JSON list of C-alpha atoms and ligand atoms in Angstrom, two decimals:
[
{"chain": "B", "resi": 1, "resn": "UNK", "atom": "CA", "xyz": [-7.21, -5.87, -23.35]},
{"chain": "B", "resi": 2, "resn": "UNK", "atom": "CA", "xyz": [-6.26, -2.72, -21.27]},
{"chain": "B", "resi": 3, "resn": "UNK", "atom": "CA", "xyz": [-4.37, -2.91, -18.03]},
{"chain": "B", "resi": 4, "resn": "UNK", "atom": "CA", "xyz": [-5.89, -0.62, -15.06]},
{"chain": "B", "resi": 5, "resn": "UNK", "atom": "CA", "xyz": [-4.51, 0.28, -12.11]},
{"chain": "B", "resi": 6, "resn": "UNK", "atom": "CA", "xyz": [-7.24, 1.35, -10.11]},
{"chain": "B", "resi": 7, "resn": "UNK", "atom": "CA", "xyz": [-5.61, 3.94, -7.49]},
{"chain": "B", "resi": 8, "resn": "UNK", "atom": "CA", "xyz": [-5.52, 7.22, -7.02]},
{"chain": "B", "resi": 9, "resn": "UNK", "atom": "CA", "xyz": [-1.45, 6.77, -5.31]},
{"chain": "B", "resi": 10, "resn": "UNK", "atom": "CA", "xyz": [1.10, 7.87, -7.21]},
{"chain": "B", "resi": 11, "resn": "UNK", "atom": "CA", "xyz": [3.62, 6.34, -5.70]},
{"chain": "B", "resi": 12, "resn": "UNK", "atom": "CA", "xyz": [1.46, 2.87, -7.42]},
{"chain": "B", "resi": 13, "resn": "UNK", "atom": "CA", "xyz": [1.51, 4.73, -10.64]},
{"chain": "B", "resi": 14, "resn": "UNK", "atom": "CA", "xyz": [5.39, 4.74, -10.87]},
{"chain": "B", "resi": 15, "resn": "UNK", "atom": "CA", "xyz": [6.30, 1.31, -9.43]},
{"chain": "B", "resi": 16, "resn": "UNK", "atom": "CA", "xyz": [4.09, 0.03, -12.68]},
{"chain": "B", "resi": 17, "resn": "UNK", "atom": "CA", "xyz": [5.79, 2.49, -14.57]},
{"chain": "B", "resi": 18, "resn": "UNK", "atom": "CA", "xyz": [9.31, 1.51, -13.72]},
{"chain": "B", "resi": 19, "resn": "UNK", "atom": "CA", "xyz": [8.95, -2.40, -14.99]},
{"chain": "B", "resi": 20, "resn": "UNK", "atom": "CA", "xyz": [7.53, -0.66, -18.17]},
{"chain": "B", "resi": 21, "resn": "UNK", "atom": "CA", "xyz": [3.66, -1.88, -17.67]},
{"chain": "B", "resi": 22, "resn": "UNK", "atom": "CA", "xyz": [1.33, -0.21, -20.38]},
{"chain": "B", "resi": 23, "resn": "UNK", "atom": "CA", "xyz": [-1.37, 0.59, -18.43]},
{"chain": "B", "resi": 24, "resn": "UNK", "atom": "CA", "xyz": [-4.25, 2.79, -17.54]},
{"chain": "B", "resi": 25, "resn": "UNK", "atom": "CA", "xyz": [-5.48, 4.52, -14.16]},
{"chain": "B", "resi": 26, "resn": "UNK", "atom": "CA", "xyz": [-9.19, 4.96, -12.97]},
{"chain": "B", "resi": 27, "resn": "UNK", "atom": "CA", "xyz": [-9.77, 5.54, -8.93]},
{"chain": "B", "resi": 28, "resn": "UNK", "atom": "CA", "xyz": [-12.39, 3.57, -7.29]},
{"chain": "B", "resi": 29, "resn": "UNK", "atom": "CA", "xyz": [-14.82, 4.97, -5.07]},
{"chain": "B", "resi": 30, "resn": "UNK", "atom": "CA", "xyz": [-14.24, 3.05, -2.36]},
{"chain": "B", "resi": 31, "resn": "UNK", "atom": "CA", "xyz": [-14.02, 3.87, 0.71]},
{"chain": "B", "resi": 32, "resn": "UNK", "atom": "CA", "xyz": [-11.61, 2.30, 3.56]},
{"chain": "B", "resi": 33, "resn": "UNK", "atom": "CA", "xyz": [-12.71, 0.95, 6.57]},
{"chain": "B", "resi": 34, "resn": "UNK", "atom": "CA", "xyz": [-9.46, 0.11, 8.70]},
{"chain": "B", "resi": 35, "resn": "UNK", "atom": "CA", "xyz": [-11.64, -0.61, 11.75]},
{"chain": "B", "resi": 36, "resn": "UNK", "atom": "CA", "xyz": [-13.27, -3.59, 10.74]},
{"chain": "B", "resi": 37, "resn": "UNK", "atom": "CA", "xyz": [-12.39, -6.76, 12.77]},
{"chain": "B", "resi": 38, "resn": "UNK", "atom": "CA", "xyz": [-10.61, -8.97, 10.50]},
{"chain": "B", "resi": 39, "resn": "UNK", "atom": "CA", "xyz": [-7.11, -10.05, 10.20]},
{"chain": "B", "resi": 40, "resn": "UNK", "atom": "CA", "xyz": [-4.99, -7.02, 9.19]},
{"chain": "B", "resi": 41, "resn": "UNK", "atom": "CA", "xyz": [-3.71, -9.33, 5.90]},
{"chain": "B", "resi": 42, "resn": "UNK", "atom": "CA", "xyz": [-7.23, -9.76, 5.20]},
{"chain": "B", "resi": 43, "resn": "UNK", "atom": "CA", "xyz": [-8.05, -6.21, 5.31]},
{"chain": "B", "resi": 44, "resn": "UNK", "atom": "CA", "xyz": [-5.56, -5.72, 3.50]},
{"chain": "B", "resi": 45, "resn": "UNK", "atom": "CA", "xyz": [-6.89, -8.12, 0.84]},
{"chain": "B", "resi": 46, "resn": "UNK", "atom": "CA", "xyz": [-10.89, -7.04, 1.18]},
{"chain": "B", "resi": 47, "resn": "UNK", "atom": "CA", "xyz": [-9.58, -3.57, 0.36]},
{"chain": "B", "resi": 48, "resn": "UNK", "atom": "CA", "xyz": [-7.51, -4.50, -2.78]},
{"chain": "B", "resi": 49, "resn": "UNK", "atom": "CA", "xyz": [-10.75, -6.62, -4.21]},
{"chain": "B", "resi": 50, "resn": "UNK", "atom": "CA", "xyz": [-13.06, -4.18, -3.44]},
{"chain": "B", "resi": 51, "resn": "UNK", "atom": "CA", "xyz": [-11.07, -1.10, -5.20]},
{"chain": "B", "resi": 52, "resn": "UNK", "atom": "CA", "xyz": [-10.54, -3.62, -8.10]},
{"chain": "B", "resi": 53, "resn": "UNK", "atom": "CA", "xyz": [-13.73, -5.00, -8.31]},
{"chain": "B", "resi": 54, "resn": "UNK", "atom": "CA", "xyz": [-15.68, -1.81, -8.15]},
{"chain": "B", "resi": 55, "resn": "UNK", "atom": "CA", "xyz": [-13.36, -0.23, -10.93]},
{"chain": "B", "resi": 56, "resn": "UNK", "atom": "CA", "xyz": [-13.81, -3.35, -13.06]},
{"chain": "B", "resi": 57, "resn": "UNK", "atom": "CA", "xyz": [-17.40, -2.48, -12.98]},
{"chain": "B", "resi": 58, "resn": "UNK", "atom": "CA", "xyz": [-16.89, 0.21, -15.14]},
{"chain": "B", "resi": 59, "resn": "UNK", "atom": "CA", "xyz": [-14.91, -1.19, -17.99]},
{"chain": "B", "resi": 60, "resn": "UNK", "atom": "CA", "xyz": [-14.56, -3.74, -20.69]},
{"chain": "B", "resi": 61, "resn": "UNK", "atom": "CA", "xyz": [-14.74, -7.62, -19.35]},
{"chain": "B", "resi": 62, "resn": "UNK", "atom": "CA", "xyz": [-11.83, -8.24, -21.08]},
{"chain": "B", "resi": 63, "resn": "UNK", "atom": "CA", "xyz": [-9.63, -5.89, -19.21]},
{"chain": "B", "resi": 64, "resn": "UNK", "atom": "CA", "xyz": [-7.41, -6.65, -15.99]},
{"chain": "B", "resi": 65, "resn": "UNK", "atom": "CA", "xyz": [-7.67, -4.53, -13.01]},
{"chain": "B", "resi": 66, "resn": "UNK", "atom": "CA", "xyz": [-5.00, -4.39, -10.28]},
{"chain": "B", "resi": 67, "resn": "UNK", "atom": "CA", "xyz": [-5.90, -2.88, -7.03]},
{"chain": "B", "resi": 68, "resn": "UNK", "atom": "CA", "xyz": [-3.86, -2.42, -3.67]},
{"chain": "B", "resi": 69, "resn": "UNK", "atom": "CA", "xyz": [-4.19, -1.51, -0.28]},
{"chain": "B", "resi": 70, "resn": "UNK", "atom": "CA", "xyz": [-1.50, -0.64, 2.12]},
{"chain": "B", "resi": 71, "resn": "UNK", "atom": "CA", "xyz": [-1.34, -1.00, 5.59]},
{"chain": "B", "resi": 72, "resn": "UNK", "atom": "CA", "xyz": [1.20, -0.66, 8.87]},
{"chain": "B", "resi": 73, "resn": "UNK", "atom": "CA", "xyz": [0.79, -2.94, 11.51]},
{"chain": "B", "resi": 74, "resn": "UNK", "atom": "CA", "xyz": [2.30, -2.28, 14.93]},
{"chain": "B", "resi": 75, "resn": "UNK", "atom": "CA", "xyz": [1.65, -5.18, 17.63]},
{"chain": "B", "resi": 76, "resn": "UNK", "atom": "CA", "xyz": [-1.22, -5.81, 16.05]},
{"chain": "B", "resi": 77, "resn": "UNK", "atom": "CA", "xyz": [-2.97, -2.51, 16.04]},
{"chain": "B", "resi": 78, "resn": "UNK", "atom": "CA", "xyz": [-3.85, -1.16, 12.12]},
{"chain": "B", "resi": 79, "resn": "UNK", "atom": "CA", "xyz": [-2.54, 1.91, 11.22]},
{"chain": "B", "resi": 80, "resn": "UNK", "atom": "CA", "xyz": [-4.15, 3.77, 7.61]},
{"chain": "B", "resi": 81, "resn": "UNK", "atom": "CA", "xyz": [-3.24, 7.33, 6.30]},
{"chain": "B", "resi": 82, "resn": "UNK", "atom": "CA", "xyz": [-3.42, 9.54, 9.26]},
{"chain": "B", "resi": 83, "resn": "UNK", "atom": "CA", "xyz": [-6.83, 12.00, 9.79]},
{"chain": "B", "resi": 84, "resn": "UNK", "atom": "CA", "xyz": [-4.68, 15.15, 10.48]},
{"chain": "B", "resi": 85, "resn": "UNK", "atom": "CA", "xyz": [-1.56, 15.84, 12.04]},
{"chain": "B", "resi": 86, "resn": "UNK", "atom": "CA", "xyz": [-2.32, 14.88, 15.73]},
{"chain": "B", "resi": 87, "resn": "UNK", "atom": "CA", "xyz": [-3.18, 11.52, 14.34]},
{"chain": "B", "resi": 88, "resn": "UNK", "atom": "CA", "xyz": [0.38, 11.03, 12.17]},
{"chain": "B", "resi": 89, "resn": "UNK", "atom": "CA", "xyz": [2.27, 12.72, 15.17]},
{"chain": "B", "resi": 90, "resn": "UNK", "atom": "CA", "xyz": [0.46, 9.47, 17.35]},
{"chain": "B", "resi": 91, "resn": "UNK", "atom": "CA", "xyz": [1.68, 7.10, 14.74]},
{"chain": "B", "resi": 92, "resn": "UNK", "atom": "CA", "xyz": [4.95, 8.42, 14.44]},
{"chain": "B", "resi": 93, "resn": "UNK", "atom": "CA", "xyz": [5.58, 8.50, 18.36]},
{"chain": "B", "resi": 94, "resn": "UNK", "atom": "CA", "xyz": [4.30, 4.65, 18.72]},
{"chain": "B", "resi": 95, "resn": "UNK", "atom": "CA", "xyz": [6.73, 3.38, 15.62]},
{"chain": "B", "resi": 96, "resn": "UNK", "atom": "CA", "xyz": [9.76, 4.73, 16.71]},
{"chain": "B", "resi": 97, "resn": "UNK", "atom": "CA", "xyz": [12.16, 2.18, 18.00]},
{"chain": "B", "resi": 98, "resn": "UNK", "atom": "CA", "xyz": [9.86, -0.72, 16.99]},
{"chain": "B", "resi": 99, "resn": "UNK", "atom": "CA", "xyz": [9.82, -3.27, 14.16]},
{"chain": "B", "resi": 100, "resn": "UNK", "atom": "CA", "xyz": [6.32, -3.08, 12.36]},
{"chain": "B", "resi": 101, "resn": "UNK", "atom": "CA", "xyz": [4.86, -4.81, 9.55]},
{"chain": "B", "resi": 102, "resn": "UNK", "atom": "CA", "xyz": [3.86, -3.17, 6.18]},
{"chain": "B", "resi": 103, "resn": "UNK", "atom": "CA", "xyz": [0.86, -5.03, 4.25]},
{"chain": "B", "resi": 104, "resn": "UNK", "atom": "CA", "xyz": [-0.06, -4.75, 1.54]},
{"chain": "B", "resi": 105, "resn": "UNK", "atom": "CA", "xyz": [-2.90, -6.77, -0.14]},
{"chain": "B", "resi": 106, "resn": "UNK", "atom": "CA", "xyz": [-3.25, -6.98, -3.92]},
{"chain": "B", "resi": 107, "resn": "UNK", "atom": "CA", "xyz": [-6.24, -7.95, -6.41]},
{"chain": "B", "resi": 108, "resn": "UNK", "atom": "CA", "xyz": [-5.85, -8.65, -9.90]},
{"chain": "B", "resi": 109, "resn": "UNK", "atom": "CA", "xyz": [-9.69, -8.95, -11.55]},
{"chain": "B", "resi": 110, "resn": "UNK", "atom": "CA", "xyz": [-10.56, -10.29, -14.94]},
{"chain": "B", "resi": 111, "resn": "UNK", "atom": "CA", "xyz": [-13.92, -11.77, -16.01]},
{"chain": "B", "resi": 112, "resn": "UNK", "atom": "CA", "xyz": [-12.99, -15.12, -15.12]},
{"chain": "B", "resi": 113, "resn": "UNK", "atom": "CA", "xyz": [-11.56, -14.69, -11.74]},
{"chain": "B", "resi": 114, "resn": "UNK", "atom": "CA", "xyz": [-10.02, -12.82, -9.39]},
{"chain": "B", "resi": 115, "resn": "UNK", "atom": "CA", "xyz": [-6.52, -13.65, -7.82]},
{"chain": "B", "resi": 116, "resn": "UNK", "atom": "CA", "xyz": [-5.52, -12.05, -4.78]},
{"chain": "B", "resi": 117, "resn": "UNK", "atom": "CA", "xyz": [-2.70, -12.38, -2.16]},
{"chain": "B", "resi": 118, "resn": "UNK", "atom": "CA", "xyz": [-0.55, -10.24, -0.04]},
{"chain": "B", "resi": 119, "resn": "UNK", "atom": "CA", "xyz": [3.11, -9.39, 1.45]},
{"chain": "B", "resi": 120, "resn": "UNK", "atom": "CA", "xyz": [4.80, -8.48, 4.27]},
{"chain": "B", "resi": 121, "resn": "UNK", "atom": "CA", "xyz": [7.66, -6.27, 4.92]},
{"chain": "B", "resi": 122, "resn": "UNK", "atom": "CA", "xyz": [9.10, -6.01, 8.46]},
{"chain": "B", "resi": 123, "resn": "UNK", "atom": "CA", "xyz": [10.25, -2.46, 9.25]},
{"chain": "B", "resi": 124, "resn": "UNK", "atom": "CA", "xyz": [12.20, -1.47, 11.82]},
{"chain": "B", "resi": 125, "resn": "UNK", "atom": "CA", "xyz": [12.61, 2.66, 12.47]},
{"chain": "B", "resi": 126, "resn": "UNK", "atom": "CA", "xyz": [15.35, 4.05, 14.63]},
{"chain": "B", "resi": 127, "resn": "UNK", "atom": "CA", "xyz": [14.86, 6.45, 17.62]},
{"chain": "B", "resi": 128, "resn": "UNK", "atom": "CA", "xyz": [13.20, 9.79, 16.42]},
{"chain": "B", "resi": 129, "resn": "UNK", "atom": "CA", "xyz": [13.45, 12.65, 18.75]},
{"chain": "B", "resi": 130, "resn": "UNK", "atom": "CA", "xyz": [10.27, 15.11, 19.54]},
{"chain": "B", "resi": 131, "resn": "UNK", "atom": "CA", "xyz": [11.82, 17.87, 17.15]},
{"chain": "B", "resi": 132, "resn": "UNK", "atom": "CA", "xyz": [12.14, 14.98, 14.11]},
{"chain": "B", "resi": 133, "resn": "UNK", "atom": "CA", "xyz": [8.59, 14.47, 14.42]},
{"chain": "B", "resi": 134, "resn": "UNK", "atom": "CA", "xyz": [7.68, 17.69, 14.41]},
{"chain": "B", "resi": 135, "resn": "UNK", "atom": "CA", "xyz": [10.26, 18.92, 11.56]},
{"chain": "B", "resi": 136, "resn": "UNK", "atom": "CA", "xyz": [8.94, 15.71, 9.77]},
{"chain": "B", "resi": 137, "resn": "UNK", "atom": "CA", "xyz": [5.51, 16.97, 10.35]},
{"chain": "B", "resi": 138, "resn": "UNK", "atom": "CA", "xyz": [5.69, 19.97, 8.95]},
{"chain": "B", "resi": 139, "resn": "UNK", "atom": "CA", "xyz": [6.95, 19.08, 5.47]},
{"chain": "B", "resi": 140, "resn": "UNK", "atom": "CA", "xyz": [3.60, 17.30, 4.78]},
{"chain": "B", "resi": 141, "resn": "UNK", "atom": "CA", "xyz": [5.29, 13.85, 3.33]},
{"chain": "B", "resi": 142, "resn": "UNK", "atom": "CA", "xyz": [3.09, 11.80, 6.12]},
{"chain": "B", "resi": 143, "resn": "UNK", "atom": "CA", "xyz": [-0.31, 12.70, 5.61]},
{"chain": "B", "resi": 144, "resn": "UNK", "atom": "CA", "xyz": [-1.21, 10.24, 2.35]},
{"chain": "B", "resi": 145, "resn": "UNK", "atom": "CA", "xyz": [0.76, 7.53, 3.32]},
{"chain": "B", "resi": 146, "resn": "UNK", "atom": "CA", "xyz": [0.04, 4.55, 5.75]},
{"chain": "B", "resi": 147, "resn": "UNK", "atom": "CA", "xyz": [1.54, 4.74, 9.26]},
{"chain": "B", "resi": 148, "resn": "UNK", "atom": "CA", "xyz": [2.27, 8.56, 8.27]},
{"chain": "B", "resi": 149, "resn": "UNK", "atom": "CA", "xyz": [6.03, 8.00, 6.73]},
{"chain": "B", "resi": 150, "resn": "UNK", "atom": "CA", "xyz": [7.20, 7.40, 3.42]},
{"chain": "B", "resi": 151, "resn": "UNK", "atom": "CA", "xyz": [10.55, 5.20, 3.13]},
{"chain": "B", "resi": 152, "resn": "UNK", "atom": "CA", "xyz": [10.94, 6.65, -0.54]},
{"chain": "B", "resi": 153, "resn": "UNK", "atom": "CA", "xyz": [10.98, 10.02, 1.03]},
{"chain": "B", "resi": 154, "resn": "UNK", "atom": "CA", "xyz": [12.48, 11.75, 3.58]},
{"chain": "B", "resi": 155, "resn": "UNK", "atom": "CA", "xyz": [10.96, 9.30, 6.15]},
{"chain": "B", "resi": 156, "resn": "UNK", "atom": "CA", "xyz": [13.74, 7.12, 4.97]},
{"chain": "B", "resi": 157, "resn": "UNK", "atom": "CA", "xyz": [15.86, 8.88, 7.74]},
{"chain": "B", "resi": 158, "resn": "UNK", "atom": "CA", "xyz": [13.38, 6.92, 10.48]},
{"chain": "B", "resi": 159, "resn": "UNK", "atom": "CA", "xyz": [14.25, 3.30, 8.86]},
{"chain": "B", "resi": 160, "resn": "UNK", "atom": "CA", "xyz": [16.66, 1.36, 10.29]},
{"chain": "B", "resi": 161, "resn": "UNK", "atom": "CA", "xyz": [16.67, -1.52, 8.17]},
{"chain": "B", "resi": 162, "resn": "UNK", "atom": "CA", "xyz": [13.60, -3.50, 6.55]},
{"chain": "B", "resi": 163, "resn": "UNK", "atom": "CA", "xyz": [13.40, -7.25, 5.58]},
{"chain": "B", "resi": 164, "resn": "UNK", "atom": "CA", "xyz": [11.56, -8.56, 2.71]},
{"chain": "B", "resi": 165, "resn": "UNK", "atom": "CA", "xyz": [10.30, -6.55, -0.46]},
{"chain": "B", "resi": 166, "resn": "UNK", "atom": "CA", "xyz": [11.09, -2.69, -0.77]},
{"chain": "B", "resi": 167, "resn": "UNK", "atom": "CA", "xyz": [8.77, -1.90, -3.75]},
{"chain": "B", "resi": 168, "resn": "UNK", "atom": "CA", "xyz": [5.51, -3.50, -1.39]},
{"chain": "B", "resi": 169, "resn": "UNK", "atom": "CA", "xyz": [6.39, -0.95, 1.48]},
{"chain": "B", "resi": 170, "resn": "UNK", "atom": "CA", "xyz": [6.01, 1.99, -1.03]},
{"chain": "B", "resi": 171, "resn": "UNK", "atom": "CA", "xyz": [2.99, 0.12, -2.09]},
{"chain": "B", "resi": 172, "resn": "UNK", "atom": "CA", "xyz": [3.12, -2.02, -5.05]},
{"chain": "B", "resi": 173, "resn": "UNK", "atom": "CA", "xyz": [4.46, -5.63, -4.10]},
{"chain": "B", "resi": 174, "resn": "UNK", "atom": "CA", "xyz": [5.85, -5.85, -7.70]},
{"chain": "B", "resi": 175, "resn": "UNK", "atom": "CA", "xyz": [7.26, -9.37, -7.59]},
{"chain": "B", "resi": 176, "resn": "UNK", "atom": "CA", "xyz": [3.45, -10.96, -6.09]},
{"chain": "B", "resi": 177, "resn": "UNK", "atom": "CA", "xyz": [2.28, -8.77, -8.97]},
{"chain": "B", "resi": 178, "resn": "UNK", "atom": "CA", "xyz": [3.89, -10.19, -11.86]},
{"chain": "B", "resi": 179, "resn": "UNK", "atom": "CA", "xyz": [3.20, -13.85, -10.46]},
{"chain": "B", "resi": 180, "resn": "UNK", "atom": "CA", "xyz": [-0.82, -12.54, -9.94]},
{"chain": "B", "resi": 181, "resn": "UNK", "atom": "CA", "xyz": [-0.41, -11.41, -13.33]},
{"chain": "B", "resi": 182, "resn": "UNK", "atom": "CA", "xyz": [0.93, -14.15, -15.04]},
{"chain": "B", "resi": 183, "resn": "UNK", "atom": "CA", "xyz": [-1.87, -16.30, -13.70]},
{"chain": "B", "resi": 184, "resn": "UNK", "atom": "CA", "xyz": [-4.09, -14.03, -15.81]},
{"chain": "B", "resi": 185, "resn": "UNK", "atom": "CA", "xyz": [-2.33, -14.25, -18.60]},
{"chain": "B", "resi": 186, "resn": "UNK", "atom": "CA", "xyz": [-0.30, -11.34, -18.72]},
{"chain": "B", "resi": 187, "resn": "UNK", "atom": "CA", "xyz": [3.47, -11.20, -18.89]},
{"chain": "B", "resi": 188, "resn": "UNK", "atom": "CA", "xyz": [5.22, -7.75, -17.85]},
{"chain": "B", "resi": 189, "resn": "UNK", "atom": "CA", "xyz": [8.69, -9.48, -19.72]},
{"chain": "N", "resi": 1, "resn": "TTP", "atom": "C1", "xyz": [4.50, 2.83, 4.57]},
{"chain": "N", "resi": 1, "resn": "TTP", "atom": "C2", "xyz": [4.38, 3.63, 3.31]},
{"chain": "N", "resi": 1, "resn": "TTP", "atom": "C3", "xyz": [3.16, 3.84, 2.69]},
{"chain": "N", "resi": 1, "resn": "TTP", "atom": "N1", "xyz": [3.08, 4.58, 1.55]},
{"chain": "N", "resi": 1, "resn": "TTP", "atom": "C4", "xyz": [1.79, 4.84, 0.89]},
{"chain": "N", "resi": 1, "resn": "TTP", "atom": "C5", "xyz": [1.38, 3.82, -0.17]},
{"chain": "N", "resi": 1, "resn": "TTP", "atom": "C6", "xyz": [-0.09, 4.08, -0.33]},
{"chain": "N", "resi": 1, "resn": "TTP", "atom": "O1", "xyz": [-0.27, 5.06, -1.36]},
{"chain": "N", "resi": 1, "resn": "TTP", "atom": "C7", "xyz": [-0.50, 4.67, 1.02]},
{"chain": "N", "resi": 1, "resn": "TTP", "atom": "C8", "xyz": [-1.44, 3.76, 1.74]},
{"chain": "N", "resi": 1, "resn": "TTP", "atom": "O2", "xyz": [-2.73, 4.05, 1.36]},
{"chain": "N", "resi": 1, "resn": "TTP", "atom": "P1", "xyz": [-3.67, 3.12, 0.49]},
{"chain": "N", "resi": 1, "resn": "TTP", "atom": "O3", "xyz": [-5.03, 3.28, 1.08]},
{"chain": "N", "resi": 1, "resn": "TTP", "atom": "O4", "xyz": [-3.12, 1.73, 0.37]},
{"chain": "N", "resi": 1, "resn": "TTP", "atom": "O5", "xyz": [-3.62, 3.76, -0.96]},
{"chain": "N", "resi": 1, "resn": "TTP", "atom": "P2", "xyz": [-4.04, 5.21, -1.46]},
{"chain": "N", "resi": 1, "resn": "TTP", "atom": "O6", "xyz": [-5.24, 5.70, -0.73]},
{"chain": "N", "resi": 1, "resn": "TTP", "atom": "O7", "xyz": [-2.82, 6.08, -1.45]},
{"chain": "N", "resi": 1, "resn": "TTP", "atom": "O8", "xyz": [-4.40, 4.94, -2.99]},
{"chain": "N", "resi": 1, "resn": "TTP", "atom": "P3", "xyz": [-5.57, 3.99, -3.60]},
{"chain": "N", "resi": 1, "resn": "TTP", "atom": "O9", "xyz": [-6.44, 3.49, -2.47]},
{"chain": "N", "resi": 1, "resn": "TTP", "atom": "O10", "xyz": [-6.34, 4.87, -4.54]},
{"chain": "N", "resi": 1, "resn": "TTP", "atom": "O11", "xyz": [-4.84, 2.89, -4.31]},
{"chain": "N", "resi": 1, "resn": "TTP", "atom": "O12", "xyz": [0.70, 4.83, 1.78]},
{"chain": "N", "resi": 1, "resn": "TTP", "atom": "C9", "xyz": [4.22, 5.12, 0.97]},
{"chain": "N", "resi": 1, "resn": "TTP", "atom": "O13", "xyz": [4.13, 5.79, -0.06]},
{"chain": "N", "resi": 1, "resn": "TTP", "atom": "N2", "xyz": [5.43, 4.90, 1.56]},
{"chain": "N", "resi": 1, "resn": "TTP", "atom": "C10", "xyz": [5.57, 4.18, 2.70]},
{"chain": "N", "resi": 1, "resn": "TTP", "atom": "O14", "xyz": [6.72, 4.03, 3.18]}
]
């Protein structure tokens, strides 16, 4: 049995690496669709299964695949990775001084079933000024990462305080993971 993180983030790659997870990494092709009209923690979810699933069609039936998508939701509006810089300059303007909600939905796939759940984190960023968006812009951090800021980066200067699980904001819930895990049989301690 191989483990297999099916995602191309690296920031996913060294969450699992940190609670010492053997495991393997294979991208799906999938791709996301944030406009679709479903519930943004069922989005969330759909995405997860579907970059699982379609990974776990290319490998053994006894491995486990774990996939993840992240979101940032801000009064209900569904904010991905940005398109360019116009788009992450938008999403920056629109979270500052508001509490959003990071999502992120998780899949872990095995031949027998798939379990699948997701978490919320409640973020709440400071007031940024013009020139921090545009200094922010320019070192390139917020172009790969949902709602175009990274708390583990220097978009941590933007968060004011957060309530509820750190490790599922950067993009790897790893507490729902170990209990999705455990369910199929695998044990991380
Ligand atoms: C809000 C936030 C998001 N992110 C990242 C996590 C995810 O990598 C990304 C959201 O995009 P996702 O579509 O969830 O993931 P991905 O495209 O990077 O990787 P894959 O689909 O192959 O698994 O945003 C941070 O790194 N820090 C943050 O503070």
């Amino acid at each position: 049995m191989t483990i297999i993180l099916a995602s191309a983030s690296p920031r996913r790659r060294d969450l699992l690496t940190q609670v010492g997870c053997d495991f393997v990494v294979m991208t799906s092709g999938v791709v996301e669709d944030n406009a679709q009209v479903v519930p943004p923690h069922e989005l969330a979810i759909l995405q997860a299964k579907e970059k699982a699933l379609d990974v776990f069609s290319k490998v053994q039936a006894h491995d486990v695949v774990i996939g993840a998508d992240t979101i940032v939701v801000l009064d209900g509006q569904v904010y991905g990775k940005p398109v360019d810089k116009n788009d992450a300059r938008r999403m920056l303007t629109s979270l500052a001084g508001k509490e959003h909600q990071v999502i992120t939905g998780i899949a872990v796939v095995t031949a027998k079933e798939i379990w699948n759940d997701f978490v919320v984190t409640n973020v709440k960023i400071g007031d940024i000024t013009d020139e921090e968006i545009e200094a922010y812009l320019t070192t390139g951090e917020p172009m790969d990462k949902a709602g175009a800021y990274a708390i583990q980066g220097k978009g941590a200067l933007f968060v004011e305080s957060i309530n509820g699980c750190y490790a599922n904001v950067v993009g790897l819930p790893l507490n729902k993971l170990s209990e999705l895990l455990k369910k199929a049989g695998v044990k991380l301690l």
